[in-house]
Structures are given as C-alpha cells and as structure tokens.
C-alpha cells in the first residue's frame, strides 16, 4: 500500500449577500425588482454596508449604475425623494461636517465658485445628504442638489481643486424670510433671498 499524503481542500471562503444592478440604470430611475440582483460575494470584497433588495425597491437612483455595480444607500436618494422634472441631480462633495448637518433635505442653497466668486446656482434645492463613509477614505460626504442642466454644467466647470475643508464650490444656505439669517431650513419660494447664511462647504 502506498503512503502518499492526502491533500486537504481549504475551506470555502466566507461570503456575504449583496444587491447589485442587474443592468445599466440611469439616475432618476425608480428602482424596480427587475433592476436588482442578489449575489453572493467574497466577504472581503463587500466593503460597504449591504442593503436588502426590499429596502431599495421604489427608491430613486442618484448615480449612474452599470450592470454588477453594488446598489447601496449612497447610490439612491433618501426614501420618497424624487428628481424634479426638468432638473438633474448633482452630488456636491462637502468636506466640512457642520455644513452637512446644517443643509438638511428641503433646504435651499446658493452655490458660489470659490475661485471667481461667481454664482453658479442661485436657488437650488437640497434633495438629500450623504454622510462620509469612515471605512472608505475616498467616500466623502456631500449633498444631493437638484439643478437645471445649465446649473449642472456651471457646477461641473467650477475651477479650483479641493484643499483642506474647501471644495471648488461654496455652499450658501438661504434662510426663510422673516426668521432671521440664523434660522436655516426649507425655503419658501415666495420669499426674498435677502436673508441668508454662508457656510464653507
């Protein structure tokens, strides 16, 4: 009889269930079951917080998704938020945490190019915010802002680079008239924007 060494197969790698895009999905699309696919991935490859498909159906896609891309909370708007007709949804990185706390969903903001002082969006509505991901240094926090196509182009063309707590675009929160410059919140479109508070974002 032989005395060969018997090979022992290594245990299978641990996996985690994740939801990915079943195909290409454009921003502004309400997610349906056919847009989503649940897959098993190596646990080490799942560096985000997985979300179940049931929690994603009906949510509005905020970023372009390609087939196989993970669908996470960062890829969709907060529940119930929609992209207004005739507008585009733009993610504006905000590196200063107090700005994210102040600019809540429904607030109106003015966007100013830091390099030139030019207003690139006079009255834009915040549709949602994203907190920084502490597990991914590249996943900065920011605001989802509804802009016209012309405003989107202007924001995209804003000069300068992000340094420290500065980004190329500064955020100015527009306060509802009659509540004082320090009272920030959802904007009343019937009121003047004379009362506003600037924060570095």
Short mmCIF file of C-alpha atoms in Angstrom, two decimals, residues 21-199:
data_model
loop_
_atom_site.label_atom_id
_atom_site.label_comp_id
_atom_site.label_asym_id
_atom_site.label_seq_id
_atom_site.Cartn_x
_atom_site.Cartn_y
_atom_site.Cartn_z
CA UNK A 21 -27.56 46.28 -10.52
CA UNK A 22 -28.95 43.70 -12.96
CA UNK A 23 -28.22 46.08 -15.84
CA UNK A 24 -27.43 49.70 -16.59
CA UNK A 25 -29.67 52.10 -14.63
CA UNK A 26 -29.78 55.85 -15.24
CA UNK A 27 -30.03 58.48 -12.48
CA UNK A 28 -33.62 59.42 -11.71
CA UNK A 29 -34.93 55.89 -12.29
CA UNK A 30 -37.23 54.48 -9.60
CA UNK A 31 -35.83 51.06 -8.75
CA UNK A 32 -37.97 48.02 -9.50
CA UNK A 33 -37.28 44.36 -8.76
CA UNK A 34 -36.02 43.76 -12.30
CA UNK A 35 -33.28 46.37 -11.77
CA UNK A 36 -31.79 44.43 -8.85
CA UNK A 37 -30.00 41.14 -8.39
CA UNK A 38 -28.88 39.49 -5.16
CA UNK A 39 -25.48 37.80 -5.36
CA UNK A 40 -23.01 36.11 -3.06
CA UNK A 41 -19.63 37.85 -2.97
CA UNK A 42 -16.43 37.14 -1.03
CA UNK A 43 -16.87 38.77 2.33
CA UNK A 44 -13.62 40.70 1.96
CA UNK A 45 -14.94 42.26 -1.26
CA UNK A 46 -18.05 43.70 0.40
CA UNK A 47 -16.58 46.91 1.79
CA UNK A 48 -19.93 48.70 2.04
CA UNK A 49 -22.95 48.23 4.28
CA UNK A 50 -25.25 45.85 2.34
CA UNK A 51 -28.90 46.82 1.88
CA UNK A 52 -31.64 44.31 1.13
CA UNK A 53 -33.49 44.47 -2.17
CA UNK A 54 -36.81 45.07 -0.38
CA UNK A 55 -35.41 48.29 1.11
CA UNK A 56 -34.28 49.52 -2.31
CA UNK A 57 -37.36 48.88 -4.47
CA UNK A 58 -39.08 52.19 -5.15
CA UNK A 59 -36.05 54.31 -4.26
CA UNK A 60 -34.75 56.75 -6.88
CA UNK A 61 -31.31 56.13 -8.35
CA UNK A 62 -28.97 59.06 -7.74
CA UNK A 63 -25.87 57.97 -9.69
CA UNK A 64 -25.31 56.06 -12.94
CA UNK A 65 -25.22 52.31 -12.29
CA UNK A 66 -23.66 49.71 -14.58
CA UNK A 67 -24.51 46.02 -14.51
CA UNK A 68 -22.87 44.44 -11.48
CA UNK A 69 -22.38 47.69 -9.57
CA UNK A 70 -23.33 47.44 -5.87
CA UNK A 71 -26.57 49.23 -5.04
CA UNK A 72 -26.09 50.93 -1.68
CA UNK A 73 -27.63 53.76 0.31
CA UNK A 74 -25.08 56.07 -1.33
CA UNK A 75 -26.47 55.19 -4.78
CA UNK A 76 -30.08 56.17 -4.08
CA UNK A 77 -31.98 59.15 -2.77
CA UNK A 78 -33.48 59.11 0.70
CA UNK A 79 -36.76 57.24 0.69
CA UNK A 80 -39.51 59.17 -1.05
CA UNK A 81 -37.25 61.73 -2.75
CA UNK A 82 -37.72 62.19 -6.49
CA UNK A 83 -35.82 64.05 -9.19
CA UNK A 84 -37.93 67.08 -10.21
CA UNK A 85 -39.00 67.24 -13.85
CA UNK A 86 -36.62 69.29 -15.98
CA UNK A 87 -33.84 69.13 -13.42
CA UNK A 88 -30.79 66.98 -12.80
CA UNK A 89 -29.49 65.56 -9.58
CA UNK A 90 -25.89 66.54 -8.81
CA UNK A 91 -23.75 65.22 -5.97
CA UNK A 92 -21.82 68.08 -4.41
CA UNK A 93 -18.94 66.92 -2.17
CA UNK A 94 -18.91 68.71 1.17
CA UNK A 95 -15.84 68.16 3.33
CA UNK A 96 -16.93 70.12 6.41
CA UNK A 97 -19.28 68.09 8.69
CA UNK A 98 -21.14 71.16 10.09
CA UNK A 99 -22.25 72.03 6.56
CA UNK A 100 -23.79 68.58 6.12
CA UNK A 101 -25.60 68.98 9.42
CA UNK A 102 -26.95 72.43 8.53
CA UNK A 103 -28.02 71.79 4.93
CA UNK A 104 -30.88 69.37 5.50
CA UNK A 105 -33.11 67.90 2.85
CA UNK A 106 -35.52 70.56 1.57
CA UNK A 107 -33.18 73.46 2.28
CA UNK A 108 -32.38 75.95 -0.45
CA UNK A 109 -28.77 76.77 -1.17
CA UNK A 110 -26.79 79.16 -3.31
CA UNK A 111 -23.65 77.75 -4.91
CA UNK A 112 -20.68 80.06 -5.50
CA UNK A 113 -17.47 79.28 -7.35
CA UNK A 114 -14.69 80.00 -4.86
CA UNK A 115 -12.06 80.91 -7.45
CA UNK A 116 -14.08 83.68 -9.11
CA UNK A 117 -16.89 84.47 -6.66
CA UNK A 118 -19.37 83.76 -9.45
CA UNK A 119 -22.79 82.41 -8.51
CA UNK A 120 -23.27 79.13 -10.40
CA UNK A 121 -26.68 78.25 -8.91
CA UNK A 122 -28.79 80.93 -7.26
CA UNK A 123 -31.52 78.86 -5.59
CA UNK A 124 -31.01 75.10 -5.61
CA UNK A 125 -32.93 72.59 -3.51
CA UNK A 126 -31.14 70.00 -1.40
CA UNK A 127 -32.78 66.63 -2.04
CA UNK A 128 -30.65 64.58 0.34
CA UNK A 129 -27.32 64.29 2.07
CA UNK A 130 -24.72 61.56 2.40
CA UNK A 131 -22.51 61.18 5.44
CA UNK A 132 -18.83 60.31 4.92
CA UNK A 133 -18.03 56.59 4.99
CA UNK A 134 -15.46 56.08 7.79
CA UNK A 135 -14.42 52.75 6.25
CA UNK A 136 -13.59 54.31 2.88
CA UNK A 137 -11.45 57.48 2.92
CA UNK A 138 -12.38 58.21 -0.71
CA UNK A 139 -16.14 58.16 0.03
CA UNK A 140 -16.63 61.76 1.11
CA UNK A 141 -19.89 63.16 2.36
CA UNK A 142 -21.94 65.63 0.42
CA UNK A 143 -25.29 66.94 -0.75
CA UNK A 144 -27.62 65.81 -3.49
CA UNK A 145 -28.79 69.04 -5.12
CA UNK A 146 -31.45 69.47 -7.80
CA UNK A 147 -30.16 71.78 -10.54
CA UNK A 148 -31.16 72.86 -14.01
CA UNK A 149 -28.97 71.47 -16.81
CA UNK A 150 -27.32 74.89 -17.16
CA UNK A 151 -26.53 75.00 -13.43
CA UNK A 152 -25.16 71.45 -13.57
CA UNK A 153 -22.77 72.49 -16.34
CA UNK A 154 -21.68 75.53 -14.35
CA UNK A 155 -21.00 73.47 -11.22
CA UNK A 156 -19.08 70.89 -13.22
CA UNK A 157 -16.95 73.65 -14.75
CA UNK A 158 -16.18 75.38 -11.44
CA UNK A 159 -12.44 75.96 -11.16
CA UNK A 160 -10.05 75.08 -8.39
CA UNK A 161 -9.30 71.90 -6.51
CA UNK A 162 -10.45 70.61 -3.14
CA UNK A 163 -7.97 71.52 -0.41
CA UNK A 164 -8.43 71.02 3.31
CA UNK A 165 -12.07 71.78 4.06
CA UNK A 166 -12.52 73.72 0.83
CA UNK A 167 -14.11 72.45 -2.38
CA UNK A 168 -14.37 74.41 -5.65
CA UNK A 169 -17.95 75.39 -4.82
CA UNK A 170 -19.03 77.17 -1.63
CA UNK A 171 -22.48 76.49 -0.18
CA UNK A 172 -24.67 79.37 0.97
CA UNK A 173 -27.78 78.38 2.90
CA UNK A 174 -30.77 80.59 2.14
CA UNK A 175 -32.85 81.24 5.26
CA UNK A 176 -36.63 81.65 5.05
CA UNK A 177 -37.53 85.33 5.15
CA UNK A 178 -38.88 86.51 8.47
CA UNK A 179 -36.94 84.01 10.56
CA UNK A 180 -33.60 85.79 10.58
CA UNK A 181 -30.32 84.91 8.95
CA UNK A 182 -29.56 82.23 11.50
CA UNK A 183 -32.78 80.28 11.00
CA UNK A 184 -31.97 77.72 8.33
CA UNK A 185 -34.47 75.33 6.86
CA UNK A 186 -36.67 74.55 3.86
CA UNK A 187 -37.04 77.58 1.65
CA UNK A 188 -40.25 79.45 0.92
CA UNK A 189 -40.14 80.19 -2.83
CA UNK A 190 -42.46 83.15 -2.38
CA UNK A 191 -39.96 84.97 -0.17
CA UNK A 192 -36.87 87.02 -0.93
CA UNK A 193 -33.40 85.51 -0.51
CA UNK A 194 -32.06 88.62 1.21
CA UNK A 195 -31.74 86.63 4.44
CA UNK A 196 -29.03 84.00 4.08
CA UNK A 197 -26.13 82.48 5.91
CA UNK A 198 -22.90 81.38 4.32
CA UNK A 199 -21.08 78.26 5.41
#
